[in-house]
CSV table of C-alpha atoms and ligand atoms in Angstrom, one decimal:
chain,number,residue,atom,x,y,z
A,1,UNK,CA,8.0,-21.3,-28.4
A,2,UNK,CA,9.9,-18.1,-27.3
A,3,UNK,CA,7.6,-14.9,-26.4
A,4,UNK,CA,10.5,-12.6,-26.5
A,5,UNK,CA,8.6,-9.8,-23.4
A,6,UNK,CA,10.6,-6.7,-25.5
A,7,UNK,CA,8.4,-6.9,-29.0
A,8,UNK,CA,4.6,-7.7,-27.1
A,9,UNK,CA,2.2,-5.7,-25.5
A,10,UNK,CA,1.3,-5.1,-21.6
A,11,UNK,CA,-1.8,-6.8,-22.1
A,12,UNK,CA,0.0,-9.9,-23.8
A,13,UNK,CA,2.5,-10.3,-21.5
A,14,UNK,CA,-0.4,-10.1,-18.5
A,15,UNK,CA,-1.6,-13.2,-20.3
A,16,UNK,CA,1.5,-15.4,-20.5
A,17,UNK,CA,2.0,-14.7,-17.1
A,18,UNK,CA,-1.7,-15.4,-15.6
A,19,UNK,CA,-1.7,-18.7,-17.7
A,20,UNK,CA,1.4,-20.2,-16.8
A,21,UNK,CA,1.9,-18.8,-12.8
A,22,UNK,CA,-1.1,-21.2,-11.2
A,23,UNK,CA,-2.3,-21.5,-9.5
A,24,UNK,CA,-2.1,-18.2,-7.3
A,25,UNK,CA,-4.1,-18.4,-3.6
A,26,UNK,CA,-6.3,-15.4,-3.4
A,27,UNK,CA,-5.8,-12.3,-1.1
A,28,UNK,CA,-9.6,-11.4,-0.3
A,29,UNK,CA,-8.7,-7.7,1.1
A,30,UNK,CA,-10.7,-5.5,3.3
A,31,UNK,CA,-9.4,-1.8,3.3
A,32,UNK,CA,-10.8,1.5,5.0
A,33,UNK,CA,-11.0,4.8,3.4
A,34,UNK,CA,-9.6,7.7,5.4
A,35,UNK,CA,-13.0,8.6,6.3
A,36,UNK,CA,-14.2,5.3,7.0
A,37,UNK,CA,-15.8,3.5,4.0
A,38,UNK,CA,-15.0,-0.2,4.1
A,39,UNK,CA,-14.0,-2.0,0.9
A,40,UNK,CA,-13.2,-5.2,-0.1
A,41,UNK,CA,-11.8,-6.9,-3.5
A,42,UNK,CA,-9.4,-10.6,-4.3
A,43,UNK,CA,-5.8,-10.3,-5.4
A,44,UNK,CA,-4.2,-12.6,-7.0
A,45,UNK,CA,-0.9,-11.6,-7.4
A,46,UNK,CA,-0.5,-13.1,-4.2
A,47,UNK,CA,1.7,-14.6,-2.1
A,48,UNK,CA,3.5,-15.1,1.8
A,49,UNK,CA,7.1,-14.2,0.9
A,50,UNK,CA,8.7,-14.4,4.8
A,51,UNK,CA,8.0,-16.3,8.3
A,52,UNK,CA,10.2,-13.8,10.2
A,53,UNK,CA,9.4,-11.0,9.5
A,54,UNK,CA,5.3,-12.7,8.7
A,55,UNK,CA,5.8,-10.6,5.2
A,56,UNK,CA,2.3,-11.1,2.6
A,57,UNK,CA,2.0,-8.9,-0.9
A,58,UNK,CA,-0.7,-8.7,-3.4
A,59,UNK,CA,0.4,-6.6,-6.6
A,60,UNK,CA,-1.6,-4.4,-7.3
A,61,UNK,CA,-2.7,-2.6,-10.4
A,62,UNK,CA,-4.9,0.8,-11.5
A,63,UNK,CA,-8.7,0.5,-12.4
A,64,UNK,CA,-7.0,2.9,-15.3
A,65,UNK,CA,-4.1,4.8,-16.0
A,66,UNK,CA,-4.2,7.7,-13.3
A,67,UNK,CA,-6.7,5.9,-10.7
A,68,UNK,CA,-5.6,3.4,-8.9
A,69,UNK,CA,-7.5,0.7,-7.6
A,70,UNK,CA,-9.3,1.5,-4.1
A,71,UNK,CA,-7.4,-1.5,-2.0
A,72,UNK,CA,-4.0,0.3,-2.9
A,73,UNK,CA,-4.8,4.0,-2.4
A,74,UNK,CA,-6.5,3.2,1.1
A,75,UNK,CA,-3.8,0.8,1.8
A,76,UNK,CA,-0.9,3.6,1.4
A,77,UNK,CA,-3.6,6.6,2.4
A,78,UNK,CA,-3.9,4.5,6.3
A,79,UNK,CA,-1.4,1.6,6.4
A,80,UNK,CA,-4.0,-0.9,7.4
A,81,UNK,CA,-5.7,-4.2,5.9
A,82,UNK,CA,-7.0,-7.8,6.2
A,83,UNK,CA,-6.4,-10.8,4.0
A,84,UNK,CA,-8.5,-13.4,4.1
A,85,UNK,CA,-7.9,-16.3,2.5
A,86,UNK,CA,-11.2,-17.7,0.0
A,87,UNK,CA,-12.7,-20.8,0.6
A,88,UNK,CA,-14.7,-22.5,-1.7
A,89,UNK,CA,-18.2,-21.8,-0.5
A,90,UNK,CA,-17.1,-18.4,-0.7
A,91,UNK,CA,-16.2,-18.5,-4.0
A,92,UNK,CA,-19.1,-16.6,-5.8
A,93,UNK,CA,-19.3,-13.6,-3.1
A,94,UNK,CA,-15.3,-13.2,-3.6
A,95,UNK,CA,-16.4,-12.8,-7.2
A,96,UNK,CA,-19.1,-10.1,-6.2
A,97,UNK,CA,-16.3,-8.0,-4.1
A,98,UNK,CA,-14.5,-8.0,-7.9
A,99,UNK,CA,-17.2,-6.1,-10.1
A,100,UNK,CA,-15.3,-2.9,-10.7
A,101,UNK,CA,-18.0,-0.4,-8.8
A,102,UNK,CA,-17.3,3.1,-8.4
A,103,UNK,CA,-15.0,4.0,-5.6
A,104,UNK,CA,-17.2,4.6,-2.5
A,105,UNK,CA,-18.8,1.2,-2.7
A,106,UNK,CA,-18.9,-0.9,-0.1
A,107,UNK,CA,-18.5,-4.5,-1.6
A,108,UNK,CA,-18.8,-6.1,1.2
A,109,UNK,CA,-22.8,-5.1,1.5
A,110,UNK,CA,-23.0,-5.4,-2.1
A,111,UNK,CA,-22.2,-9.4,-1.4
A,112,UNK,CA,-24.4,-9.5,1.6
A,113,UNK,CA,-21.2,-10.6,3.3
A,114,UNK,CA,-21.2,-10.5,7.4
A,115,UNK,CA,-18.2,-8.7,9.0
A,116,UNK,CA,-16.2,-9.3,12.4
A,117,UNK,CA,-13.8,-6.3,14.2
A,118,UNK,CA,-10.7,-6.7,13.9
A,119,UNK,CA,-8.3,-6.8,16.8
A,120,UNK,CA,-5.6,-4.5,16.1
A,121,UNK,CA,-6.5,-2.9,12.7
A,122,UNK,CA,-9.7,-0.9,12.1
A,123,UNK,CA,-10.8,-3.5,9.0
A,124,UNK,CA,-12.3,-6.0,10.1
A,125,UNK,CA,-12.1,-9.2,8.6
A,126,UNK,CA,-14.4,-11.5,6.3
A,127,UNK,CA,-16.3,-14.1,8.9
A,128,UNK,CA,-16.5,-16.6,6.0
A,129,UNK,CA,-13.0,-17.1,5.5
A,130,UNK,CA,-11.6,-19.5,7.7
A,131,UNK,CA,-8.3,-17.8,8.2
A,132,UNK,CA,-7.9,-14.0,8.1
A,133,UNK,CA,-4.8,-12.4,8.2
A,134,UNK,CA,-4.3,-8.4,10.4
A,135,UNK,CA,-1.6,-7.0,8.4
A,136,UNK,CA,0.0,-3.4,8.7
A,137,UNK,CA,2.0,-2.0,6.0
A,138,UNK,CA,5.5,-2.7,6.1
A,139,UNK,CA,6.2,-1.0,2.3
A,140,UNK,CA,4.7,-0.7,-1.5
A,141,UNK,CA,7.2,-1.4,-4.0
A,142,UNK,CA,6.0,1.2,-7.0
A,143,UNK,CA,5.6,-1.1,-9.5
A,144,UNK,CA,5.9,1.8,-13.3
A,145,UNK,CA,3.0,4.5,-12.1
A,146,UNK,CA,0.0,1.8,-12.3
A,147,UNK,CA,0.9,-0.5,-10.2
A,148,UNK,CA,2.0,-1.5,-6.3
A,149,UNK,CA,3.5,-4.6,-5.0
A,150,UNK,CA,2.2,-3.9,-1.2
A,151,UNK,CA,3.5,-5.9,1.7
A,152,UNK,CA,2.4,-6.0,4.7
A,153,UNK,CA,3.5,-7.6,7.9
A,154,UNK,CA,0.8,-9.8,9.6
A,155,UNK,CA,0.0,-8.9,13.2
A,156,UNK,CA,-2.3,-11.8,14.3
A,157,UNK,CA,-4.0,-14.5,12.0
A,158,UNK,CA,-7.5,-16.0,13.2
A,159,UNK,CA,-7.9,-19.8,12.0
A,160,UNK,CA,-11.4,-20.7,12.3
A,161,UNK,CA,-11.9,-23.4,15.3
A,162,UNK,CA,-12.7,-26.6,13.2
A,163,UNK,CA,-9.4,-26.2,11.1
A,164,UNK,CA,-7.0,-26.3,14.4
A,165,UNK,CA,-5.7,-29.4,14.8
A,166,UNK,CA,-3.6,-28.6,18.2
A,167,UNK,CA,-3.6,-25.6,19.1
A,168,UNK,CA,-0.3,-25.5,21.1
A,169,UNK,CA,1.4,-26.9,18.2
A,170,UNK,CA,-0.4,-24.5,16.0
A,171,UNK,CA,-1.1,-27.6,13.6
A,172,UNK,CA,-4.2,-26.7,11.2
A,173,UNK,CA,-6.5,-28.9,9.2
A,174,UNK,CA,-4.8,-27.5,5.4
A,175,UNK,CA,-7.0,-30.0,3.1
A,176,UNK,CA,-10.3,-28.8,5.5
A,177,UNK,CA,-9.8,-25.3,4.4
A,178,UNK,CA,-11.2,-26.3,1.5
A,179,UNK,CA,-8.8,-22.9,-0.2
A,180,UNK,CA,-9.3,-22.0,-4.2
A,181,UNK,CA,-6.9,-21.2,-6.6
A,182,UNK,CA,-7.0,-18.5,-9.2
A,183,UNK,CA,-5.8,-20.8,-12.7
A,184,UNK,CA,-5.8,-19.1,-16.4
A,185,UNK,CA,-8.3,-17.3,-18.3
A,186,UNK,CA,-10.9,-14.8,-16.9
A,187,UNK,CA,-12.7,-17.6,-15.1
A,188,UNK,CA,-10.6,-20.1,-14.0
A,189,UNK,CA,-10.2,-21.8,-11.0
A,190,UNK,CA,-8.7,-25.1,-8.9
A,191,UNK,CA,-9.6,-26.8,-6.1
A,192,UNK,CA,-7.0,-28.0,-3.3
A,193,UNK,CA,-8.5,-31.7,-3.2
A,194,UNK,CA,-6.1,-33.3,-5.5
A,195,UNK,CA,-3.1,-33.9,-3.3
A,196,UNK,CA,-0.3,-36.0,-2.7
A,197,UNK,CA,2.5,-36.7,-0.4
A,198,UNK,CA,6.3,-36.6,-1.1
A,199,UNK,CA,8.6,-35.7,1.7
A,200,UNK,CA,11.7,-34.4,1.8
A,201,UNK,CA,15.1,-36.6,1.8
A,202,UNK,CA,17.3,-35.9,4.1
A,203,UNK,CA,20.9,-35.6,2.6
A,204,UNK,CA,22.2,-39.1,4.3
A,205,UNK,CA,19.6,-41.2,2.7
A,206,UNK,CA,20.5,-39.1,-1.1
A,207,UNK,CA,24.1,-40.5,-0.8
A,208,UNK,CA,22.9,-43.5,0.2
A,209,UNK,CA,20.1,-43.7,-2.7
A,210,UNK,CA,23.0,-42.7,-4.9
A,211,UNK,CA,25.5,-45.3,-4.3
A,212,UNK,CA,22.7,-48.2,-4.4
A,213,UNK,CA,21.9,-46.3,-8.2
A,214,UNK,CA,25.2,-46.6,-9.1
A,215,UNK,CA,26.1,-49.9,-8.0
A,216,UNK,CA,22.5,-51.4,-10.1
A,217,UNK,CA,24.4,-48.9,-13.1
A,218,UNK,CA,27.7,-51.6,-13.1
A,219,UNK,CA,25.6,-54.7,-12.8
A,220,UNK,CA,23.9,-53.6,-16.2
B,1,FMN,C1,-9.6,-14.0,-8.4
B,1,FMN,C2,-9.4,-12.7,-8.8
B,1,FMN,C3,-8.2,-12.2,-8.8
B,1,FMN,C4,-7.5,-11.1,-9.0
B,1,FMN,N1,-6.6,-10.5,-8.7
B,1,FMN,C5,-5.9,-9.0,-8.8
B,1,FMN,C6,-4.7,-9.1,-9.0
B,1,FMN,O1,-3.9,-9.8,-8.3
B,1,FMN,N2,-4.7,-7.6,-9.0
B,1,FMN,C7,-5.0,-6.3,-9.8
B,1,FMN,O2,-4.9,-5.3,-9.5
B,1,FMN,N3,-6.6,-6.7,-9.7
B,1,FMN,C8,-7.2,-8.3,-9.7
B,1,FMN,N4,-8.3,-9.0,-9.9
B,1,FMN,C9,-9.0,-7.5,-9.7
B,1,FMN,C10,-9.9,-6.9,-8.6
B,1,FMN,O3,-10.4,-7.8,-7.8
B,1,FMN,C11,-10.5,-5.4,-9.4
B,1,FMN,O4,-10.1,-4.8,-10.5
B,1,FMN,C12,-11.6,-4.8,-7.5
B,1,FMN,O5,-12.4,-4.2,-8.5
B,1,FMN,C13,-10.3,-3.9,-7.4
B,1,FMN,O6,-11.2,-3.1,-6.2
B,1,FMN,P1,-11.2,-1.6,-5.5
B,1,FMN,O7,-10.7,-0.9,-6.5
B,1,FMN,O8,-12.3,-1.9,-5.0
B,1,FMN,O9,-9.6,-2.5,-4.5
B,1,FMN,C14,-9.2,-9.6,-9.5
B,1,FMN,C15,-9.6,-10.4,-9.7
B,1,FMN,C16,-10.7,-11.7,-9.1
B,1,FMN,C17,-11.8,-11.9,-10.2
């Protein structure tokens, strides 16, 4: 079925995107207003975009036209934020911080979340998160009046000790992070426990495999 984006409403375009581009990782972002008020909220228009420079980004919209979400406004004003990743154990607390509170409400306090001071930036990280990234604003790509792609450079990453397999080699026990992803609809999530392994194919092996297959076909 064809859905022509020129002929459907913004809401319908949004529904098609978020119910197909799945699972999406979740950035649980802590930011601070210019006068120091803390803010936390989850964003699943999120990913890492570059290793060098190390860049992560979130698509953050507005509560209503002309009223940007606190996170986008705070980051524009202070240029600092922390991206925390969300494990299964933190799912419900994350959901509390997504409630559309009035500006100025500290969602961390509402969800009874403990924080730990950051090293390079003013906003703290969330203690229960197994991975937190201290970020400085690189650029906000304005996407119309009420949406923005916030790109941040990662200055430091905190990883919970028990998931670090080998600190010198920077090996992380990724399945043990038990991160969740955002799925379709308004409330579906995915666990990251149903995995399969598929090795990359070296160029030379591909040639061998192709030759092998063509011999097989010759014989038929
Ligand atoms: C799992 C999840 C993912 C979300 N992803 C986004 C997103 O990518 N972009 C967005 O603008 N809002 C997203 N939201 C909604 C915001 O979290 C919500 O509007 C929040 O109140 C914004 O808070 P703030 O005004 O303190 O920044 C998401 C909510 C949930 C529960």
